[in-house]
Amino acid sequence: MGKLSGKTALVTGASRNMGRAMALRLAADGALVAVHYNTAKDEAEAVVEAARQAGGKAFAVGAELGVPGDVATLFEAVETGLTEHAGSTALDILVNNAGVLGGIKPEDTTPEQFDRILAVNAKAPFFLIQRALRNMPDGGRIVNISSGLTRTSNPDEIAYAMSKAAVEMLALHFGKYLGPRGITVNSVAPGITRNDNPVFQMPEVVTAMASLSAFNRVGEPEDVADVVAFLCSEDARWITGAFVDASGGTLL
């Protein structure tokens, strides 16, 4: 029996990269996982199929975040899927992973771009937690994906870093608020982690990025997924409101 057998989970932004690895790991641990996607339906369905092929349970749910009605749309799909696959709408685990990068110089950032980053990265997680609490039983788990950029600088990602700093406040304050219910809320901050960006196909760039880590390599999505899985388990029952550095020692 997996550590999460009988549990249900929602992972946002789970169609690729770290979110994909998180969804697959939680499914491998026994959870029924709602694999959220924005536009990449085929990739999300591929994650579901991979989870099932490995003996896990999952289903895909689509919704654009950062727009009016986003949370209601997502949870309508989540509750439908949970009812179909688990027979109830109880949601034990929420992983707020979906996010958008900036990559915009400070002088070029427009109010519209800034608002979009904050809407997806900070506003949506707040209201997803608010809505999830209707479905979450006592003893639930909430994990919010932050970033190492809240502890180190990149001038092209000021708005992004601001949004992720806001995300970290969710753990601090919701952790206190939900403690009486035994619901833990924590932040995980990845560093440079391999994804589908073309730069990871450039050996010299990867070598330079790897040098920033204490382990002299870039992170793999599974490195972060394993940390998230631990925080979603009963083993992490005594950890809440925490900032967990999952950057491979980049922040040392």
PDB file of N, CA, C and O in Angstrom, residues 46-79:
ATOM      1  N   ALA A  46      -1.634  12.488 -21.505  1.00  0.00           N
ATOM      2  CA  ALA A  46      -0.472  11.597 -21.521  1.00  0.00           C
ATOM      3  C   ALA A  46       0.032  11.338 -20.106  1.00  0.00           C
ATOM      4  O   ALA A  46       0.487  10.224 -19.787  1.00  0.00           O
ATOM      5  N   VAL A  47      -0.044  12.354 -19.248  1.00  0.00           N
ATOM      6  CA  VAL A  47       0.331  12.159 -17.841  1.00  0.00           C
ATOM      7  C   VAL A  47      -0.624  11.184 -17.176  1.00  0.00           C
ATOM      8  O   VAL A  47      -0.210  10.282 -16.438  1.00  0.00           O
ATOM      9  N   VAL A  48      -1.914  11.346 -17.442  1.00  0.00           N
ATOM     10  CA  VAL A  48      -2.914  10.426 -16.892  1.00  0.00           C
ATOM     11  C   VAL A  48      -2.624   9.003 -17.339  1.00  0.00           C
ATOM     12  O   VAL A  48      -2.639   8.066 -16.535  1.00  0.00           O
ATOM     13  N   GLU A  49      -2.342   8.833 -18.623  1.00  0.00           N
ATOM     14  CA  GLU A  49      -2.062   7.500 -19.147  1.00  0.00           C
ATOM     15  C   GLU A  49      -0.790   6.918 -18.520  1.00  0.00           C
ATOM     16  O   GLU A  49      -0.743   5.724 -18.184  1.00  0.00           O
ATOM     17  N   ALA A  50       0.236   7.757 -18.353  1.00  0.00           N
ATOM     18  CA  ALA A  50       1.477   7.276 -17.723  1.00  0.00           C
ATOM     19  C   ALA A  50       1.226   6.839 -16.291  1.00  0.00           C
ATOM     20  O   ALA A  50       1.769   5.818 -15.832  1.00  0.00           O
ATOM     21  N   ALA A  51       0.407   7.590 -15.568  1.00  0.00           N
ATOM     22  CA  ALA A  51       0.081   7.219 -14.195  1.00  0.00           C
ATOM     23  C   ALA A  51      -0.655   5.882 -14.163  1.00  0.00           C
ATOM     24  O   ALA A  51      -0.349   5.009 -13.332  1.00  0.00           O
ATOM     25  N   ARG A  52      -1.593   5.707 -15.063  1.00  0.00           N
ATOM     26  CA  ARG A  52      -2.369   4.463 -15.097  1.00  0.00           C
ATOM     27  C   ARG A  52      -1.512   3.277 -15.504  1.00  0.00           C
ATOM     28  O   ARG A  52      -1.650   2.181 -14.964  1.00  0.00           O
ATOM     29  N   GLN A  53      -0.609   3.496 -16.463  1.00  0.00           N
ATOM     30  CA  GLN A  53       0.281   2.429 -16.900  1.00  0.00           C
ATOM     31  C   GLN A  53       1.171   1.948 -15.758  1.00  0.00           C
ATOM     32  O   GLN A  53       1.572   0.779 -15.721  1.00  0.00           O
ATOM     33  N   ALA A  54       1.466   2.864 -14.835  1.00  0.00           N
ATOM     34  CA  ALA A  54       2.312   2.513 -13.680  1.00  0.00           C
ATOM     35  C   ALA A  54       1.488   1.994 -12.506  1.00  0.00           C
ATOM     36  O   ALA A  54       2.038   1.767 -11.423  1.00  0.00           O
ATOM     37  N   GLY A  55       0.199   1.817 -12.723  1.00  0.00           N
ATOM     38  CA  GLY A  55      -0.643   1.276 -11.666  1.00  0.00           C
ATOM     39  C   GLY A  55      -1.335   2.314 -10.816  1.00  0.00           C
ATOM     40  O   GLY A  55      -1.985   1.976  -9.817  1.00  0.00           O
ATOM     41  N   GLY A  56      -1.233   3.597 -11.188  1.00  0.00           N
ATOM     42  CA  GLY A  56      -1.854   4.662 -10.422  1.00  0.00           C
ATOM     43  C   GLY A  56      -3.196   5.081 -10.995  1.00  0.00           C
ATOM     44  O   GLY A  56      -3.693   4.507 -11.969  1.00  0.00           O
ATOM     45  N   LYS A  57      -3.759   6.108 -10.387  1.00  0.00           N
ATOM     46  CA  LYS A  57      -5.077   6.607 -10.789  1.00  0.00           C
ATOM     47  C   LYS A  57      -5.002   8.112 -10.993  1.00  0.00           C
ATOM     48  O   LYS A  57      -4.458   8.826 -10.148  1.00  0.00           O
ATOM     49  N   ALA A  58      -5.560   8.573 -12.091  1.00  0.00           N
ATOM     50  CA  ALA A  58      -5.509  10.005 -12.392  1.00  0.00           C
ATOM     51  C   ALA A  58      -6.578  10.349 -13.414  1.00  0.00           C
ATOM     52  O   ALA A  58      -7.095   9.476 -14.124  1.00  0.00           O
ATOM     53  N   PHE A  59      -6.900  11.636 -13.488  1.00  0.00           N
ATOM     54  CA  PHE A  59      -7.787  12.150 -14.531  1.00  0.00           C
ATOM     55  C   PHE A  59      -7.390  13.595 -14.797  1.00  0.00           C
ATOM     56  O   PHE A  59      -6.800  14.263 -13.949  1.00  0.00           O
ATOM     57  N   ALA A  60      -7.692  14.082 -15.992  1.00  0.00           N
ATOM     58  CA  ALA A  60      -7.282  15.424 -16.405  1.00  0.00           C
ATOM     59  C   ALA A  60      -8.408  16.425 -16.208  1.00  0.00           C
ATOM     60  O   ALA A  60      -9.586  16.098 -16.395  1.00  0.00           O
ATOM     61  N   VAL A  61      -8.037  17.658 -15.827  1.00  0.00           N
ATOM     62  CA  VAL A  61      -9.005  18.749 -15.677  1.00  0.00           C
ATOM     63  C   VAL A  61      -8.399  20.009 -16.291  1.00  0.00           C
ATOM     64  O   VAL A  61      -7.262  20.361 -16.008  1.00  0.00           O
ATOM     65  N   GLY A  62      -9.180  20.686 -17.121  1.00  0.00           N
ATOM     66  CA  GLY A  62      -8.679  21.871 -17.785  1.00  0.00           C
ATOM     67  C   GLY A  62      -9.330  23.144 -17.293  1.00  0.00           C
ATOM     68  O   GLY A  62     -10.543  23.175 -17.058  1.00  0.00           O
ATOM     69  N   ALA A  63      -8.539  24.177 -17.109  1.00  0.00           N
ATOM     70  CA  ALA A  63      -9.052  25.499 -16.735  1.00  0.00           C
ATOM     71  C   ALA A  63      -7.920  26.501 -16.854  1.00  0.00           C
ATOM     72  O   ALA A  63      -6.792  26.222 -16.434  1.00  0.00           O
ATOM     73  N   GLU A  64      -8.213  27.663 -17.406  1.00  0.00           N
ATOM     74  CA  GLU A  64      -7.240  28.746 -17.434  1.00  0.00           C
ATOM     75  C   GLU A  64      -7.267  29.460 -16.097  1.00  0.00           C
ATOM     76  O   GLU A  64      -8.337  29.832 -15.609  1.00  0.00           O
ATOM     77  N   LEU A  65      -6.112  29.656 -15.493  1.00  0.00           N
ATOM     78  CA  LEU A  65      -6.016  30.365 -14.221  1.00  0.00           C
ATOM     79  C   LEU A  65      -5.678  31.834 -14.467  1.00  0.00           C
ATOM     80  O   LEU A  65      -5.114  32.200 -15.486  1.00  0.00           O
ATOM     81  N   GLY A  66      -6.040  32.674 -13.501  1.00  0.00           N
ATOM     82  CA  GLY A  66      -5.736  34.096 -13.609  1.00  0.00           C
ATOM     83  C   GLY A  66      -6.768  34.883 -14.373  1.00  0.00           C
ATOM     84  O   GLY A  66      -6.505  36.025 -14.759  1.00  0.00           O
ATOM     85  N   VAL A  67      -7.934  34.268 -14.595  1.00  0.00           N
ATOM     86  CA  VAL A  67      -9.030  34.954 -15.292  1.00  0.00           C
ATOM     87  C   VAL A  67     -10.291  34.834 -14.440  1.00  0.00           C
ATOM     88  O   VAL A  67     -10.385  33.959 -13.577  1.00  0.00           O
ATOM     89  N   PRO A  68     -11.278  35.699 -14.656  1.00  0.00           N
ATOM     90  CA  PRO A  68     -12.511  35.604 -13.875  1.00  0.00           C
ATOM     91  C   PRO A  68     -13.168  34.229 -14.013  1.00  0.00           C
ATOM     92  O   PRO A  68     -13.243  33.666 -15.106  1.00  0.00           O
ATOM     93  N   GLY A  69     -13.603  33.687 -12.890  1.00  0.00           N
ATOM     94  CA  GLY A  69     -14.276  32.404 -12.895  1.00  0.00           C
ATOM     95  C   GLY A  69     -13.364  31.204 -12.947  1.00  0.00           C
ATOM     96  O   GLY A  69     -13.826  30.062 -13.043  1.00  0.00           O
ATOM     97  N   ASP A  70     -12.033  31.427 -12.855  1.00  0.00           N
ATOM     98  CA  ASP A  70     -11.083  30.321 -13.012  1.00  0.00           C
ATOM     99  C   ASP A  70     -11.257  29.233 -11.960  1.00  0.00           C
ATOM    100  O   ASP A  70     -11.302  28.040 -12.272  1.00  0.00           O
ATOM    101  N   VAL A  71     -11.388  29.629 -10.711  1.00  0.00           N
ATOM    102  CA  VAL A  71     -11.471  28.646  -9.627  1.00  0.00           C
ATOM    103  C   VAL A  71     -12.759  27.846  -9.721  1.00  0.00           C
ATOM    104  O   VAL A  71     -12.769  26.622  -9.541  1.00  0.00           O
ATOM    105  N   ALA A  72     -13.867  28.531 -10.013  1.00  0.00           N
ATOM    106  CA  ALA A  72     -15.147  27.829 -10.139  1.00  0.00           C
ATOM    107  C   ALA A  72     -15.109  26.824 -11.281  1.00  0.00           C
ATOM    108  O   ALA A  72     -15.582  25.678 -11.142  1.00  0.00           O
ATOM    109  N   THR A  73     -14.530  27.228 -12.407  1.00  0.00           N
ATOM    110  CA  THR A  73     -14.423  26.327 -13.552  1.00  0.00           C
ATOM    111  C   THR A  73     -13.593  25.108 -13.210  1.00  0.00           C
ATOM    112  O   THR A  73     -13.968  23.961 -13.525  1.00  0.00           O
ATOM    113  N   LEU A  74     -12.457  25.333 -12.572  1.00  0.00           N
ATOM    114  CA  LEU A  74     -11.573  24.224 -12.226  1.00  0.00           C
ATOM    115  C   LEU A  74     -12.237  23.274 -11.249  1.00  0.00           C
ATOM    116  O   LEU A  74     -12.219  22.048 -11.431  1.00  0.00           O
ATOM    117  N   PHE A  75     -12.854  23.804 -10.212  1.00  0.00           N
ATOM    118  CA  PHE A  75     -13.413  22.911  -9.199  1.00  0.00           C
ATOM    119  C   PHE A  75     -14.671  22.195  -9.666  1.00  0.00           C
ATOM    120  O   PHE A  75     -14.986  21.107  -9.175  1.00  0.00           O
ATOM    121  N   GLU A  76     -15.371  22.753 -10.623  1.00  0.00           N
ATOM    122  CA  GLU A  76     -16.482  22.004 -11.214  1.00  0.00           C
ATOM    123  C   GLU A  76     -15.960  20.733 -11.869  1.00  0.00           C
ATOM    124  O   GLU A  76     -16.531  19.637 -11.700  1.00  0.00           O
ATOM    125  N   ALA A  77     -14.847  20.865 -12.602  1.00  0.00           N
ATOM    126  CA  ALA A  77     -14.244  19.708 -13.254  1.00  0.00           C
ATOM    127  C   ALA A  77     -13.635  18.748 -12.236  1.00  0.00           C
ATOM    128  O   ALA A  77     -13.753  17.522 -12.369  1.00  0.00           O
ATOM    129  N   VAL A  78     -12.987  19.304 -11.213  1.00  0.00           N
ATOM    130  CA  VAL A  78     -12.366  18.460 -10.185  1.00  0.00           C
ATOM    131  C   VAL A  78     -13.425  17.643  -9.450  1.00  0.00           C
ATOM    132  O   VAL A  78     -13.271  16.427  -9.251  1.00  0.00           O
ATOM    133  N   GLU A  79     -14.501  18.297  -9.042  1.00  0.00           N
ATOM    134  CA  GLU A  79     -15.541  17.581  -8.296  1.00  0.00           C
ATOM    135  C   GLU A  79     -16.219  16.513  -9.152  1.00  0.00           C
ATOM    136  O   GLU A  79     -16.545  15.429  -8.653  1.00  0.00           O
TER     137      GLU A  79
END
